[in-house]
mmCIF file of C-alpha atoms in Angstrom:
data_model
loop_
_atom_site.group_PDB
_atom_site.id
_atom_site.type_symbol
_atom_site.label_atom_id
_atom_site.label_comp_id
_atom_site.label_asym_id
_atom_site.label_seq_id
_atom_site.Cartn_x
_atom_site.Cartn_y
_atom_site.Cartn_z
ATOM 1 C CA MET A 10 50.618 -0.834 2.854
ATOM 2 C CA ARG A 11 52.457 -2.922 0.306
ATOM 3 C CA SER A 12 52.776 -1.567 -3.228
ATOM 4 C CA GLU A 13 50.718 -4.377 -4.762
ATOM 5 C CA GLU A 14 47.913 -3.756 -2.226
ATOM 6 C CA SER A 15 47.934 -0.045 -3.045
ATOM 7 C CA PHE A 16 47.697 -0.833 -6.737
ATOM 8 C CA ALA A 17 44.822 -3.262 -6.124
ATOM 9 C CA LEU A 18 42.910 -0.668 -4.119
ATOM 10 C CA PHE A 19 43.111 2.160 -6.643
ATOM 11 C CA SER A 20 43.193 0.302 -9.963
ATOM 12 C CA PRO A 21 40.007 -0.127 -12.046
ATOM 13 C CA MET A 22 40.436 -3.945 -11.825
ATOM 14 C CA LYS A 23 38.961 -4.518 -15.266
ATOM 15 C CA ASP A 24 41.143 -7.184 -16.804
ATOM 16 C CA SER A 25 41.282 -9.778 -14.036
ATOM 17 C CA ASN A 26 37.627 -9.432 -13.082
ATOM 18 C CA ASP A 27 35.870 -9.150 -16.430
ATOM 19 C CA GLU A 28 34.681 -12.721 -16.141
ATOM 20 C CA TYR A 29 33.408 -12.147 -12.563
ATOM 21 C CA GLU A 30 31.548 -8.984 -13.522
ATOM 22 C CA ASP A 31 29.947 -10.567 -16.558
ATOM 23 C CA THR A 32 28.536 -13.461 -14.536
ATOM 24 C CA GLU A 33 27.558 -11.587 -11.349
ATOM 25 C CA ILE A 34 26.232 -8.249 -12.614
ATOM 26 C CA ALA A 35 22.648 -8.686 -13.726
ATOM 27 C CA GLU A 36 21.729 -5.098 -14.553
ATOM 28 C CA LYS A 37 22.955 -1.515 -14.536
ATOM 29 C CA SER A 38 21.007 1.674 -13.915
ATOM 30 C CA PRO A 39 20.426 3.994 -16.906
ATOM 31 C CA ASN A 40 23.130 6.381 -15.670
ATOM 32 C CA GLY A 41 25.537 3.508 -14.968
ATOM 33 C CA ARG A 42 26.033 4.458 -11.319
ATOM 34 C CA TYR A 43 24.219 1.485 -9.774
ATOM 35 C CA ILE A 44 24.684 -2.193 -10.551
ATOM 36 C CA ARG A 45 22.434 -5.064 -9.552
ATOM 37 C CA TYR A 46 23.622 -8.512 -8.593
ATOM 38 C CA ASN A 47 21.602 -11.719 -8.808
ATOM 39 C CA GLU A 48 21.601 -12.197 -5.038
ATOM 40 C CA VAL A 49 18.027 -11.886 -3.736
ATOM 41 C CA LEU A 50 17.550 -10.254 -0.330
ATOM 42 C CA GLY A 51 13.773 -10.594 -0.088
ATOM 43 C CA ARG A 52 10.554 -11.209 -2.007
ATOM 44 C CA GLU A 53 6.927 -10.109 -1.761
ATOM 45 C CA PHE A 54 4.117 -11.143 -4.061
ATOM 46 C CA GLY A 55 0.677 -9.732 -4.812
ATOM 47 C CA ALA A 56 -0.951 -7.429 -7.352
ATOM 48 C CA THR A 57 2.342 -5.579 -7.021
ATOM 49 C CA SER A 58 5.311 -7.900 -6.488
ATOM 50 C CA LYS A 59 8.591 -6.735 -5.027
ATOM 51 C CA ILE A 60 12.023 -8.357 -5.134
ATOM 52 C CA ALA A 61 14.968 -6.811 -3.302
ATOM 53 C CA TYR A 62 18.415 -7.503 -4.765
ATOM 54 C CA LYS A 63 21.900 -6.794 -3.546
ATOM 55 C CA GLY A 64 23.323 -3.790 -5.378
ATOM 56 C CA PHE A 65 26.346 -1.528 -5.477
ATOM 57 C CA ASP A 66 26.850 2.224 -5.838
ATOM 58 C CA VAL A 67 29.862 2.602 -8.123
ATOM 59 C CA GLY A 68 30.140 6.339 -7.437
ATOM 60 C CA ASP A 69 30.276 6.170 -3.629
ATOM 61 C CA GLY A 70 31.691 2.650 -3.412
ATOM 62 C CA MET A 71 29.019 1.284 -1.092
ATOM 63 C CA GLU A 72 26.454 -1.495 -1.093
ATOM 64 C CA VAL A 73 22.830 -0.600 -1.762
ATOM 65 C CA THR A 74 19.546 -2.442 -2.120
ATOM 66 C CA TRP A 75 18.011 -2.566 -5.591
ATOM 67 C CA ASN A 76 14.234 -2.949 -5.228
ATOM 68 C CA LYS A 77 12.355 -4.075 -8.303
ATOM 69 C CA LEU A 78 8.564 -3.704 -8.226
ATOM 70 C CA ARG A 79 6.323 -5.150 -10.899
ATOM 71 C CA VAL A 80 2.811 -3.772 -11.373
ATOM 72 C CA ASN A 81 0.052 -5.558 -13.246
ATOM 73 C CA ASP A 82 -0.565 -3.625 -16.475
ATOM 74 C CA LEU A 83 1.935 -0.865 -15.717
ATOM 75 C CA SER A 84 0.972 0.968 -18.907
ATOM 76 C CA LYS A 85 -2.378 1.971 -17.384
ATOM 77 C CA ALA A 86 -0.788 3.071 -14.111
ATOM 78 C CA ALA A 87 2.425 4.572 -15.524
ATOM 79 C CA GLU A 88 1.364 8.184 -15.031
ATOM 80 C CA GLN A 89 0.282 7.522 -11.453
ATOM 81 C CA VAL A 90 3.533 5.717 -10.668
ATOM 82 C CA GLU A 91 5.662 8.499 -12.147
ATOM 83 C CA GLU A 92 3.786 11.038 -10.043
ATOM 84 C CA ARG A 93 4.310 9.020 -6.883
ATOM 85 C CA LEU A 94 8.000 8.630 -7.608
ATOM 86 C CA ASN A 95 8.476 12.364 -8.105
ATOM 87 C CA THR A 96 6.178 13.764 -5.412
ATOM 88 C CA LEU A 97 6.202 11.115 -2.684
ATOM 89 C CA LEU A 98 9.278 8.926 -2.590
ATOM 90 C CA LYS A 99 12.158 11.177 -3.622
ATOM 91 C CA PRO A 100 11.608 14.035 -1.116
ATOM 92 C CA LEU A 101 11.381 11.766 1.964
ATOM 93 C CA ARG A 102 14.094 12.609 4.485
ATOM 94 C CA HIS A 103 13.753 11.174 7.987
ATOM 95 C CA LYS A 104 16.044 9.136 10.206
ATOM 96 C CA ASN A 105 13.419 6.383 10.529
ATOM 97 C CA ILE A 106 12.503 6.202 6.829
ATOM 98 C CA ILE A 107 14.841 4.294 4.547
ATOM 99 C CA LYS A 108 16.834 6.580 2.245
ATOM 100 C CA SER A 109 15.985 6.446 -1.451
ATOM 101 C CA TYR A 110 18.886 7.320 -3.755
ATOM 102 C CA SER A 111 17.407 6.827 -7.214
ATOM 103 C CA THR A 112 14.134 5.755 -8.841
ATOM 104 C CA TRP A 113 12.999 5.129 -12.399
ATOM 105 C CA VAL A 114 10.408 3.214 -14.402
ATOM 106 C CA ASP A 115 11.488 0.620 -16.955
ATOM 107 C CA HIS A 116 8.597 0.510 -19.413
ATOM 108 C CA GLU A 117 10.150 -2.300 -21.458
ATOM 109 C CA THR A 118 10.150 -4.748 -18.549
ATOM 110 C CA GLY A 119 7.143 -3.218 -16.784
ATOM 111 C CA SER A 120 9.086 -2.661 -13.573
ATOM 112 C CA ILE A 121 9.713 0.134 -11.083
ATOM 113 C CA ASN A 122 13.273 0.367 -9.781
ATOM 114 C CA VAL A 123 14.056 1.919 -6.404
ATOM 115 C CA ILE A 124 17.630 2.152 -5.093
ATOM 116 C CA THR A 125 17.796 2.430 -1.294
ATOM 117 C CA GLU A 126 20.344 2.221 1.470
ATOM 118 C CA SER A 127 21.364 -1.276 2.536
ATOM 119 C CA PHE A 128 21.031 -2.847 5.981
ATOM 120 C CA THR A 129 23.276 -5.840 6.598
ATOM 121 C CA SER A 130 21.304 -6.926 9.673
ATOM 122 C CA GLY A 131 18.231 -7.441 7.493
ATOM 123 C CA ASN A 132 14.644 -6.769 8.439
ATOM 124 C CA LEU A 133 13.151 -6.843 11.907
ATOM 125 C CA ARG A 134 11.528 -10.250 11.387
ATOM 126 C CA GLU A 135 14.853 -11.879 10.535
ATOM 127 C CA PHE A 136 16.643 -9.993 13.309
ATOM 128 C CA ARG A 137 14.181 -11.233 15.963
ATOM 129 C CA LYS A 138 14.595 -14.809 14.792
ATOM 130 C CA LYS A 139 18.339 -14.481 15.366
ATOM 131 C CA HIS A 140 17.985 -12.706 18.710
ATOM 132 C CA ARG A 141 15.043 -14.068 20.685
ATOM 133 C CA SER A 142 15.945 -12.560 24.062
ATOM 134 C CA VAL A 143 15.040 -8.876 23.789
ATOM 135 C CA ASP A 144 14.303 -6.658 26.790
ATOM 136 C CA VAL A 145 11.090 -4.632 26.871
ATOM 137 C CA VAL A 146 13.225 -1.462 26.923
ATOM 138 C CA ALA A 147 14.510 -2.309 23.427
ATOM 139 C CA ILE A 148 10.995 -3.119 22.212
ATOM 140 C CA LYS A 149 9.756 0.262 23.434
ATOM 141 C CA ASN A 150 12.668 1.961 21.680
ATOM 142 C CA TRP A 151 11.836 0.154 18.423
ATOM 143 C CA SER A 152 8.153 1.065 18.781
ATOM 144 C CA ARG A 153 8.970 4.750 19.205
ATOM 145 C CA GLN A 154 11.154 4.752 16.099
ATOM 146 C CA ILE A 155 8.490 3.035 13.981
ATOM 147 C CA LEU A 156 5.821 5.490 15.141
ATOM 148 C CA GLN A 157 8.094 8.488 14.564
ATOM 149 C CA GLY A 158 8.604 7.350 10.980
ATOM 150 C CA LEU A 159 4.848 6.898 10.504
ATOM 151 C CA CYS A 160 4.146 10.301 12.019
ATOM 152 C CA TYR A 161 6.533 11.843 9.481
ATOM 153 C CA LEU A 162 4.731 10.097 6.601
ATOM 154 C CA HIS A 163 1.257 11.050 7.842
ATOM 155 C CA THR A 164 2.193 14.720 8.286
ATOM 156 C CA HIS A 165 3.961 14.911 4.929
ATOM 157 C CA ASP A 166 2.491 17.178 2.247
ATOM 158 C CA PRO A 167 0.717 15.367 0.712
ATOM 159 C CA PRO A 168 0.127 12.820 3.514
ATOM 160 C CA ILE A 169 1.484 9.327 2.830
ATOM 161 C CA ILE A 170 -0.169 6.124 4.039
ATOM 162 C CA HIS A 171 2.381 3.319 4.192
ATOM 163 C CA GLY A 172 -0.122 0.594 3.312
ATOM 164 C CA ASP A 173 1.960 -2.462 4.217
ATOM 165 C CA LEU A 174 3.794 -1.959 7.508
ATOM 166 C CA THR A 175 5.169 -5.328 8.582
ATOM 167 C CA CYS A 176 8.338 -6.557 10.256
ATOM 168 C CA GLY A 177 9.492 -7.589 6.787
ATOM 169 C CA ASN A 178 9.452 -3.932 5.673
ATOM 170 C CA ILE A 179 11.229 -2.556 8.744
ATOM 171 C CA PHE A 180 15.015 -2.740 8.645
ATOM 172 C CA ILE A 181 17.495 -2.549 11.497
ATOM 173 C CA ASN A 182 21.073 -1.496 12.020
ATOM 174 C CA GLY A 183 22.317 -4.240 14.307
ATOM 175 C CA ASN A 184 25.195 -2.099 15.579
ATOM 176 C CA THR A 185 23.050 0.790 16.827
ATOM 177 C CA GLY A 186 19.535 -0.660 17.166
ATOM 178 C CA GLU A 187 18.183 2.020 14.832
ATOM 179 C CA LEU A 188 15.136 1.128 12.725
ATOM 180 C CA VAL A 189 13.979 2.442 9.358
ATOM 181 C CA SER A 190 10.775 1.680 7.468
ATOM 182 C CA SER A 191 10.710 1.064 3.742
ATOM 183 C CA ALA A 192 8.526 3.622 1.949
ATOM 184 C CA SER A 193 8.481 1.945 -1.468
ATOM 185 C CA GLU A 194 5.152 0.319 -0.517
ATOM 186 C CA CYS A 195 3.450 3.675 -1.122
ATOM 187 C CA LEU A 196 4.041 3.048 -4.845
ATOM 188 C CA LYS A 197 1.743 0.032 -4.862
ATOM 189 C CA ILE A 198 -1.324 0.532 -6.987
ATOM 190 C CA GLU A 199 -3.721 -2.099 -5.682
ATOM 191 C CA GLU A 200 -6.631 -0.848 -3.626
ATOM 192 C CA GLY A 201 -7.973 -2.051 -0.348
ATOM 193 C CA HIS A 202 -6.428 -3.162 2.898
ATOM 194 C CA LYS A 203 -4.237 -6.229 2.825
ATOM 195 C CA GLY A 204 -4.210 -8.326 5.949
ATOM 196 C CA ASN A 205 -3.816 -11.899 7.003
ATOM 197 C CA LYS A 206 -6.657 -13.657 8.755
ATOM 198 C CA VAL A 207 -5.116 -14.042 12.189
ATOM 199 C CA ASP A 208 -6.932 -14.958 15.392
ATOM 200 C CA THR A 209 -5.785 -11.991 17.455
ATOM 201 C CA ARG A 210 -7.642 -13.275 20.511
ATOM 202 C CA ILE A 211 -5.391 -16.343 20.715
ATOM 203 C CA LEU A 212 -2.246 -14.280 20.182
ATOM 204 C CA LEU A 213 -3.239 -11.637 22.721
ATOM 205 C CA GLU A 214 -3.900 -14.301 25.345
ATOM 206 C CA LYS A 215 -0.146 -14.933 25.360
ATOM 207 C CA VAL A 216 0.526 -11.318 26.393
ATOM 208 C CA LYS A 217 0.330 -11.276 30.185
ATOM 209 C CA ASP A 218 1.247 -7.617 30.742
ATOM 210 C CA ILE A 219 -2.019 -5.662 30.592
ATOM 211 C CA GLN A 220 -0.379 -2.407 29.534
ATOM 212 C CA VAL A 221 1.526 -4.088 26.707
ATOM 213 C CA ARG A 222 -1.668 -5.817 25.581
ATOM 214 C CA GLN A 223 -3.586 -2.535 25.512
ATOM 215 C CA PHE A 224 -0.844 -0.923 23.444
ATOM 216 C CA ILE A 225 -0.954 -3.807 20.950
ATOM 217 C CA GLU A 226 -4.753 -3.538 20.708
ATOM 218 C CA LYS A 227 -4.505 0.130 19.801
ATOM 219 C CA CYS A 228 -1.961 -0.660 17.097
ATOM 220 C CA LEU A 229 -4.266 -3.314 15.607
ATOM 221 C CA VAL A 230 -7.227 -1.065 14.860
ATOM 222 C CA PRO A 231 -8.618 -1.881 11.369
ATOM 223 C CA ALA A 232 -7.656 0.479 8.568
ATOM 224 C CA SER A 233 -11.275 1.613 8.168
ATOM 225 C CA TYR A 234 -11.041 3.340 11.566
ATOM 226 C CA ILE A 235 -7.851 5.289 10.824
ATOM 227 C CA MET A 236 -8.452 9.050 10.876
ATOM 228 C CA GLY A 237 -5.628 11.533 10.325
ATOM 229 C CA SER A 238 -2.167 11.605 11.831
ATOM 230 C CA SER A 239 -3.194 12.289 15.439
ATOM 231 C CA SER A 240 -3.502 8.521 15.961
ATOM 232 C CA VAL A 241 0.253 8.024 15.698
ATOM 233 C CA GLU A 242 0.942 11.024 17.904
ATOM 234 C CA GLU A 243 -1.362 9.617 20.583
ATOM 235 C CA LEU A 244 0.290 6.215 20.371
ATOM 236 C CA LEU A 245 3.627 7.933 21.007
ATOM 237 C CA LYS A 246 2.116 9.311 24.230
ATOM 238 C CA HIS A 247 0.874 5.895 25.371
ATOM 239 C CA PRO A 248 2.009 4.978 28.918
ATOM 240 C CA PHE A 249 3.773 1.879 27.588
ATOM 241 C CA LEU A 250 6.248 4.083 25.710
ATOM 242 C CA GLU A 251 7.091 6.256 28.694
ATOM 243 C CA LYS A 252 10.795 5.937 29.445
ATOM 244 C CA ASN A 253 10.159 5.705 33.171
ATOM 245 C CA ARG A 254 7.326 3.260 32.978
ATOM 246 C CA THR A 255 4.523 3.459 35.502
ATOM 247 C CA SER A 256 1.573 1.144 35.775
ATOM 248 C CA LEU A 257 -0.820 2.928 33.421
ATOM 249 C CA ALA A 258 -0.632 6.022 35.652
ATOM 250 C CA MET A 259 -3.051 4.163 37.924
ATOM 251 C CA ASP A 260 -2.699 3.266 41.581
ATOM 252 C CA MET A 261 -3.972 -0.105 42.632
ATOM 253 C CA VAL A 262 -5.725 0.561 45.909
ATOM 254 C CA LYS A 263 -6.086 -3.067 46.966
ATOM 255 C CA GLU A 264 -3.326 -5.560 46.255
ATOM 256 C CA ALA A 265 -4.134 -8.841 44.552
ATOM 257 C CA ASP A 266 -2.272 -11.806 43.152
ATOM 258 C CA CYS A 267 -2.874 -13.570 39.854
ATOM 259 C CA HIS A 268 -5.832 -15.554 41.233
ATOM 260 C CA PRO A 269 -9.415 -14.287 40.846
ATOM 261 C CA VAL A 270 -10.538 -11.954 43.627
ATOM 262 C CA SER A 271 -13.992 -10.871 44.749
ATOM 263 C CA VAL A 272 -13.513 -7.103 45.208
ATOM 264 C CA MET A 273 -11.089 -4.737 43.469
ATOM 265 C CA GLU A 274 -10.608 -0.993 43.184
ATOM 266 C CA PHE A 275 -8.574 1.119 40.756
ATOM 267 C CA LYS A 276 -8.212 4.862 40.447
ATOM 268 C CA ALA A 277 -6.839 7.294 37.877
ATOM 269 C CA LEU A 278 -6.559 11.056 37.423
ATOM 270 C CA ASN A 279 -6.612 13.535 34.584
ATOM 271 C CA GLU A 280 -6.635 17.347 34.534
ATOM 272 C CA ARG A 281 -10.373 17.567 35.324
ATOM 273 C CA ASN A 282 -11.508 14.537 37.288
ATOM 274 C CA GLU A 283 -10.541 11.716 39.588
ATOM 275 C CA PHE A 284 -11.960 8.355 38.494
ATOM 276 C CA ARG A 285 -12.315 5.549 41.024
ATOM 277 C CA LEU A 286 -13.696 2.200 39.860
ATOM 278 C CA THR A 287 -14.764 -0.467 42.340
ATOM 279 C CA GLY A 288 -15.853 -3.913 41.241
ATOM 280 C CA GLU A 289 -17.203 -7.088 42.743
ATOM 281 C CA ARG A 290 -17.563 -10.394 40.951
ATOM 282 C CA ARG A 291 -21.039 -11.907 40.903
ATOM 283 C CA ASP A 292 -22.019 -15.500 40.287
ATOM 284 C CA GLY A 293 -21.123 -16.642 36.793
ATOM 285 C CA ASN A 294 -19.428 -14.309 34.329
ATOM 286 C CA SER A 295 -20.683 -10.954 35.543
ATOM 287 C CA ALA A 296 -19.427 -8.171 37.775
ATOM 288 C CA SER A 297 -21.069 -5.344 39.666
ATOM 289 C CA LEU A 298 -19.166 -2.089 39.151
ATOM 290 C CA VAL A 299 -19.328 1.400 40.647
ATOM 291 C CA LEU A 300 -17.563 4.309 38.948
ATOM 292 C CA ARG A 301 -17.033 7.382 41.117
ATOM 293 C CA ILE A 302 -16.142 10.591 39.256
ATOM 294 C CA ALA A 303 -14.958 13.493 41.413
ATOM 295 C CA ASP A 304 -14.639 16.934 39.818
ATOM 296 C CA LEU A 305 -11.232 18.548 40.464
ATOM 297 C CA CYS A 306 -11.979 21.889 38.807
ATOM 298 C CA GLY A 307 -13.521 23.758 41.740
ATOM 299 C CA ARG A 308 -17.117 22.560 41.666
ATOM 300 C CA ARG A 309 -16.301 19.489 43.780
ATOM 301 C CA ARG A 310 -19.183 17.576 42.234
ATOM 302 C CA VAL A 311 -19.173 13.814 42.739
ATOM 303 C CA THR A 312 -21.043 11.399 40.475
ATOM 304 C CA ASN A 313 -21.539 7.699 41.213
ATOM 305 C CA ILE A 314 -22.587 5.303 38.454
ATOM 306 C CA GLU A 315 -23.574 1.743 39.313
ATOM 307 C CA PHE A 316 -23.788 -0.825 36.523
ATOM 308 C CA GLU A 317 -23.502 -4.521 35.748
ATOM 309 C CA PHE A 318 -20.920 -5.874 33.315
ATOM 310 C CA CYS A 319 -21.411 -9.253 31.606
ATOM 311 C CA VAL A 320 -18.147 -10.590 30.200
ATOM 312 C CA ASP A 321 -19.978 -12.691 27.595
ATOM 313 C CA THR A 322 -21.947 -9.872 25.967
ATOM 314 C CA ASP A 323 -20.528 -6.490 27.002
ATOM 315 C CA THR A 324 -17.366 -4.693 25.898
ATOM 316 C CA THR A 325 -15.593 -2.017 27.892
ATOM 317 C CA ILE A 326 -15.496 0.192 24.795
ATOM 318 C CA SER A 327 -19.270 0.212 24.305
ATOM 319 C CA VAL A 328 -20.045 0.624 28.019
ATOM 320 C CA ALA A 329 -17.562 3.476 28.483
ATOM 321 C CA GLY A 330 -18.748 5.153 25.298
ATOM 322 C CA GLU A 331 -22.394 5.105 26.376
ATOM 323 C CA MET A 332 -21.443 6.341 29.839
ATOM 324 C CA VAL A 333 -19.447 9.305 28.546
ATOM 325 C CA GLN A 334 -22.192 10.188 26.093
ATOM 326 C CA GLU A 335 -24.957 10.107 28.715
ATOM 327 C CA LEU A 336 -22.952 12.106 31.285
ATOM 328 C CA GLY A 337 -21.729 14.672 28.769
ATOM 329 C CA LEU A 338 -18.069 14.001 29.551
ATOM 330 C CA PRO A 339 -15.245 14.804 27.104
ATOM 331 C CA MET A 340 -14.779 11.956 24.642
ATOM 332 C CA GLU A 341 -11.103 11.565 25.589
ATOM 333 C CA ASP A 342 -12.300 10.257 28.974
ATOM 334 C CA VAL A 343 -13.396 7.076 27.203
ATOM 335 C CA THR A 344 -9.772 5.932 26.988
ATOM 336 C CA LEU A 345 -9.202 6.322 30.705
ATOM 337 C CA ILE A 346 -12.458 4.601 31.694
ATOM 338 C CA VAL A 347 -11.768 1.704 29.316
ATOM 339 C CA GLU A 348 -8.303 1.201 30.824
ATOM 340 C CA LEU A 349 -9.762 1.236 34.337
ATOM 341 C CA MET A 350 -12.406 -1.328 33.390
ATOM 342 C CA ASP A 351 -9.963 -3.556 31.501
ATOM 343 C CA ASN A 352 -7.561 -3.667 34.441
ATOM 344 C CA LEU A 353 -10.261 -4.303 37.020
ATOM 345 C CA ILE A 354 -12.325 -6.892 35.142
ATOM 346 C CA ILE A 355 -9.330 -8.993 34.142
ATOM 347 C CA LYS A 356 -8.486 -9.224 37.855
ATOM 348 C CA LEU A 357 -12.012 -10.266 38.764
ATOM 349 C CA VAL A 358 -12.382 -12.640 35.799
ATOM 350 C CA PRO A 359 -8.874 -13.751 34.703
ATOM 351 C CA CYS A 360 -10.160 -15.732 31.708
ATOM 352 C CA TRP A 361 -11.765 -12.603 30.225
ATOM 353 C CA MET A 362 -10.206 -10.912 27.188
ATOM 354 C CA PRO A 363 -10.230 -7.092 26.877
ATOM 355 C CA SER A 364 -12.433 -5.260 24.416
ATOM 356 C CA PHE A 365 -10.404 -5.868 21.228
ATOM 357 C CA ALA A 366 -11.626 -9.493 21.069
ATOM 358 C CA ARG A 367 -15.066 -8.228 20.011
ATOM 359 C CA PHE A 368 -13.842 -5.057 18.305
ATOM 360 C CA ASN A 369 -15.878 -5.503 15.128
ATOM 361 C CA GLY A 370 -19.099 -4.904 17.018
ATOM 362 C CA VAL A 371 -18.073 -1.486 18.343
ATOM 363 C CA LYS A 372 -19.620 1.679 16.969
ATOM 364 C CA ARG A 373 -17.121 3.927 15.292
ATOM 365 C CA SER A 374 -18.105 6.982 17.329
ATOM 366 C CA TYR A 375 -16.648 5.242 20.351
ATOM 367 C CA VAL A 376 -13.559 3.928 18.626
ATOM 368 C CA ASP A 377 -12.128 7.184 17.315
ATOM 369 C CA PRO A 378 -11.584 8.891 20.660
ATOM 370 C CA ILE A 379 -10.203 5.705 22.206
ATOM 371 C CA PHE A 380 -7.618 4.799 19.619
ATOM 372 C CA GLY A 381 -7.193 8.224 18.043
ATOM 373 C CA PHE A 382 -7.528 6.757 14.546
#
C-alpha cells in the first residue's frame, strides 16, 4: 500500500471533507456514534409514519439504517413507547429478526429513532422485482425463515405481534439468500388490523399448484382468527415446506389430467385413521362424495359417509367441520378432510375455488383447528 493511501485510510479526514460532511450529514445520535444522511431508503405512512434513511456507525465503521418513526401526539403515548423500546425491541436476538443497535425518543421532534443493521439488497419486494425467476425451492426457504422469525416473536416473553408483516418490511441478503424481518413495527401505537382491500379470489386463481394455494390460504387468515403461537409452528410443518416435497402426503388412486373428470378418489393417512374420499360429478355444479374412514388403532371399525357438495353454496371447511363434530373425531382431522375435499373437488369442477374464497362465512370453531390460528 502506498504511503498516501495508508495516510488516507487512518487519518480523521476532517479538513478536506468538512464541506462534504456539513452538506450530507443530516443528524447525529445523542451519543455521537451514529450519523444520518439525507438519502431515503424507504417510506411508510399512516397513523405512525416511518422513513428509513441511510446511516453510518462511526464506532464500527459500517453502514446502518436509521429508522425514524413519527407518532401522532407522541406526548400521550411517550410512556408506552419507552416501555416498548426497553422491553420489546432491544432484547430481540434472532437470525431472522433484524438487529437493533440503538433506540431513543426525540421528544422535541416527536420522533422515535431506531438504528438497525443495513441490507444493501433492499427489501423482498424490491428484490423480487429485480429477480423475477425464482425457483419454488428458494420460495420455500424464504417462507421457513419468515415463519421462524415470527415464531420467535410469538414465543417471546412478553409475546410480540408484528402487526405489519409485508414484503416491504422483510429484508434480504442477496449474497446468502437470508431473510430478516423488521421488528420496529411493534412500536406502532395505532389499533386495529391494517390491510388492503384485495380480491384474493382473483389472485389465488393464478396459483395452479393446489398445495401452494392451500399454504397461501392458511397464511391469509384474518387477524381476528389468530390464536397463540401454535399457528406459526403448524405452518412450519405444512407439507409445502417439507424439503423433500410430496403431494400433500396423499396418493392419487386414479390418474387424471387437467380436464374435468367424472369420478375421482383420493386417500390420506394419519396416526389413527385411513381416509379415502371418492367423488362423482353430478349435473350442474354439484358432486356426490363418499368418505370412508377406517380405524387403524386395533378396532378395525369402518365408517362410510355419503353426502352431496354444491360448489355454489357449500365450503369444504364448513362441511368437514360439521362431519368431525357429528362423528366425534379429533378436531385436527378437519385439516386432512378439507385437503382431501379441496383436491378432489377441484379435479371434478376445475372452475371451483377452494374454501378461502368464502372464508368470511365460516364459523370460528371450525377455523381454529384448520389453520391453527
